[in-house]
mmCIF file of C-alpha atoms in Angstrom:
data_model
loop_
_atom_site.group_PDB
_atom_site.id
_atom_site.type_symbol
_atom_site.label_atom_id
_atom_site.label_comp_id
_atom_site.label_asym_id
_atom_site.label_seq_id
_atom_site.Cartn_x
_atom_site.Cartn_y
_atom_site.Cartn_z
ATOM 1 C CA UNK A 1 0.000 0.000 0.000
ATOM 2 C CA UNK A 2 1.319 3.111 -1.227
ATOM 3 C CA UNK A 3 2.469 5.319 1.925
ATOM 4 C CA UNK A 4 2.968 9.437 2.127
ATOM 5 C CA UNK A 5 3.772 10.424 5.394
ATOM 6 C CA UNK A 6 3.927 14.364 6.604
ATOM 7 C CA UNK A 7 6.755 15.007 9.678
ATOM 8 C CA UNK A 8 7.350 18.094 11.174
ATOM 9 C CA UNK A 9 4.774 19.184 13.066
ATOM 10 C CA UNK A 10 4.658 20.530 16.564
ATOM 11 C CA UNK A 11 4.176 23.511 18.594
ATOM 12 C CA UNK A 12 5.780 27.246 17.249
ATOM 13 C CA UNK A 13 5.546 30.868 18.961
ATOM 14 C CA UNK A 14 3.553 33.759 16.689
ATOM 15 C CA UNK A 15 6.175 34.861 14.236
ATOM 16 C CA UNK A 16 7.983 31.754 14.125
ATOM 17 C CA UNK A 17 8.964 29.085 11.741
ATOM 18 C CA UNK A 18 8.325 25.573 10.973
ATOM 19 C CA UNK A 19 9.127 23.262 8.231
ATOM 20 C CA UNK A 20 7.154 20.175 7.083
ATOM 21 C CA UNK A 21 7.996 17.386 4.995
ATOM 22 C CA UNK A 22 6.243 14.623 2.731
ATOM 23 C CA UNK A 23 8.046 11.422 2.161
ATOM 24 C CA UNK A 24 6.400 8.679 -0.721
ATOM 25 C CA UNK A 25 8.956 6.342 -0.927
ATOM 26 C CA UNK A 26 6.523 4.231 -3.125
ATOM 27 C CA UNK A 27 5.911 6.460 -5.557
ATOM 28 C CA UNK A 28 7.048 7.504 -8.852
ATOM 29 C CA UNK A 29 7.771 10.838 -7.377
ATOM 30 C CA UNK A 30 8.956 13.113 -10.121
ATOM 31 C CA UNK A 31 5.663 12.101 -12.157
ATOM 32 C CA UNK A 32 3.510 13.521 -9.420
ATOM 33 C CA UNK A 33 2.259 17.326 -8.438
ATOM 34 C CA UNK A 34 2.317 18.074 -5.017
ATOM 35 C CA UNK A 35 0.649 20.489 -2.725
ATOM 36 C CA UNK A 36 -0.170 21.254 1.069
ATOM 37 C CA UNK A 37 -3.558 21.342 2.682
ATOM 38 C CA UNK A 38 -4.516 22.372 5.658
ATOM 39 C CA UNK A 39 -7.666 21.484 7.969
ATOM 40 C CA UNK A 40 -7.888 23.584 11.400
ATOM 41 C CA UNK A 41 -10.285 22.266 13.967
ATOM 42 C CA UNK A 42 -14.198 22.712 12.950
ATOM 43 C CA UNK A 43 -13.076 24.108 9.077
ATOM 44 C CA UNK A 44 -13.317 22.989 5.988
ATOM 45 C CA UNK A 45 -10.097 21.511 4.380
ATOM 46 C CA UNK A 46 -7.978 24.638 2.579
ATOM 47 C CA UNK A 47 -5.231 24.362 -0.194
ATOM 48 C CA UNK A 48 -1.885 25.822 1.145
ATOM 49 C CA UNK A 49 0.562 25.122 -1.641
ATOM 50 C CA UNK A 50 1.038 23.193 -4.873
ATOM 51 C CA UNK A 51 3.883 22.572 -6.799
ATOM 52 C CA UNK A 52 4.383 21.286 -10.422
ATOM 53 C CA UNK A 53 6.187 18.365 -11.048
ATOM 54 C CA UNK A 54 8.474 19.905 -13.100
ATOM 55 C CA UNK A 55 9.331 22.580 -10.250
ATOM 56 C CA UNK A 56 8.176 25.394 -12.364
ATOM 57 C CA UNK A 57 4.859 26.279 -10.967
ATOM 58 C CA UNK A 58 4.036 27.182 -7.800
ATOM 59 C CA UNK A 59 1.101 28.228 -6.299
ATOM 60 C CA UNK A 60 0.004 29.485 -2.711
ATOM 61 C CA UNK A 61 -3.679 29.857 -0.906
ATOM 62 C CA UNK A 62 -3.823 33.838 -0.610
ATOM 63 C CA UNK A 63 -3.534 33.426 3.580
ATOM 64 C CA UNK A 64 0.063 32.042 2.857
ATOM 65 C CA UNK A 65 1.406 33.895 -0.034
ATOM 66 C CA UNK A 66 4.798 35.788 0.877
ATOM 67 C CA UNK A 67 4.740 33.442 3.825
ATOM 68 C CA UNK A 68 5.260 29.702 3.177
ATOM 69 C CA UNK A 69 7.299 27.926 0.297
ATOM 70 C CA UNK A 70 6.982 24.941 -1.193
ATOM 71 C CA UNK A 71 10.013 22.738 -3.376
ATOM 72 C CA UNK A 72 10.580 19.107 -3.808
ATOM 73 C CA UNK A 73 13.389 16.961 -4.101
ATOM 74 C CA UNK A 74 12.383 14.345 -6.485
ATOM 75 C CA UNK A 75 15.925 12.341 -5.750
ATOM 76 C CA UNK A 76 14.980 12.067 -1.386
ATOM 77 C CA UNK A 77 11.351 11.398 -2.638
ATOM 78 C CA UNK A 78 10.089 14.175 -0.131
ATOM 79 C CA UNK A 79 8.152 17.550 -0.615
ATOM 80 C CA UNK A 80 8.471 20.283 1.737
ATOM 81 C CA UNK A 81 6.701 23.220 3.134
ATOM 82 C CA UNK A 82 8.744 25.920 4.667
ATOM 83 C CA UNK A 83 6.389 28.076 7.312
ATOM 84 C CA UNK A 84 8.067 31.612 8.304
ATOM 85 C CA UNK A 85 6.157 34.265 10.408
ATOM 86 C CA UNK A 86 4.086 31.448 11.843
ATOM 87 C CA UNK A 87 0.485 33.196 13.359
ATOM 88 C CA UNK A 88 -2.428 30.953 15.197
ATOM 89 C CA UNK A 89 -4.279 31.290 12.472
ATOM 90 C CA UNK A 90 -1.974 28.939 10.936
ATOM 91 C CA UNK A 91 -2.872 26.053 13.654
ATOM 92 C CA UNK A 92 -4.077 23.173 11.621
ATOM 93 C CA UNK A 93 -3.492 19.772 10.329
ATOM 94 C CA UNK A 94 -1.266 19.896 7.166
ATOM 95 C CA UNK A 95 -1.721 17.096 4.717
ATOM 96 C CA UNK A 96 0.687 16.378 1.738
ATOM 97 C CA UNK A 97 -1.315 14.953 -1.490
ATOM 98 C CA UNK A 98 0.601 13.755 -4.637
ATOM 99 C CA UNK A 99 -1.715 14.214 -7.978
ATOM 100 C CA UNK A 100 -0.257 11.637 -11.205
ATOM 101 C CA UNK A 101 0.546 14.292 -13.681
ATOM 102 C CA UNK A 102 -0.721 12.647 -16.389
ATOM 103 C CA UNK A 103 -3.896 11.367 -14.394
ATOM 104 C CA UNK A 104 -5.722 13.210 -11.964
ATOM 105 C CA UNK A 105 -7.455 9.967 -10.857
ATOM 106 C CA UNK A 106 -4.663 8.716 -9.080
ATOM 107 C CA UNK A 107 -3.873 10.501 -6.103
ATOM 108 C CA UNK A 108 -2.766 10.013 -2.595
ATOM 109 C CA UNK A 109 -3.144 11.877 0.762
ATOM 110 C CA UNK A 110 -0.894 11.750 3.874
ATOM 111 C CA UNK A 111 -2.317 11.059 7.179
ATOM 112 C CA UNK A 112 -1.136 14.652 8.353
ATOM 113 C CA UNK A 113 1.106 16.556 10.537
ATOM 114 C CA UNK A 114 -0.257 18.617 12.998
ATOM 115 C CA UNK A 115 1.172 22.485 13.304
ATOM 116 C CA UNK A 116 0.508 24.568 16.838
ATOM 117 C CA UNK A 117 1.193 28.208 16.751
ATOM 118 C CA UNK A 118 0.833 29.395 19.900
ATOM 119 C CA UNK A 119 2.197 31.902 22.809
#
């Protein structure tokens, strides 16, 4: 069964930094977009991040832009998420998904990594 799992989670101040990663071993990795979601208790799930699998396109939800980066390093088989100037409103579950480039049927989600900003 193919596995992503998110690390990296854990408890950060207001104004801090964090960075998450997304491992799929058991994937062909560099075929695959990637992005971030988020889910914060009692809300509706919210894209964060997405990154072509190429590395030429990135994207960002408008509550992270300036903020977060994404990038990939198709040779470790992990995607990261870099989280600078960390606010509560960023306390969520993040959850890495993998899209098949060249079919959007096959997907896979991560089980999450939960992120705490808090003072």
């Amino acid at each position: 069964q193919v596995q992503i799992v998110e690390t990296g989670g854990g408890l950060a101040r207001p104004g801090g930094s964090l960075t998450l990663s997304c491992a799929a071993p058991g994937i062909g990795f560099s075929l695959y977009h990637l992005s971030w979601y988020r889910q914060a208790p009692g809300k509706e799930r919210e894209f964060v991040a997405r990154l072509t699998r190429d590395g030429n396109g990135e994207t960002y939800g408008d509550s992270v832009k300036g903020r977060f980066t994404i990038s990939r390093d198709d040779a470790k088989k992990t995607a990261y998420l870099q989280m600078n100037n960390l606010d509560t409103e960023d306390t969520a579950t993040y959850y890495c998904n993998a899209v098949f480039a060249f079919n959007s049927d096959l997907f896979y989600w991560g089980k999450g990594t939960t992120v705490t900003v808090s003072s």
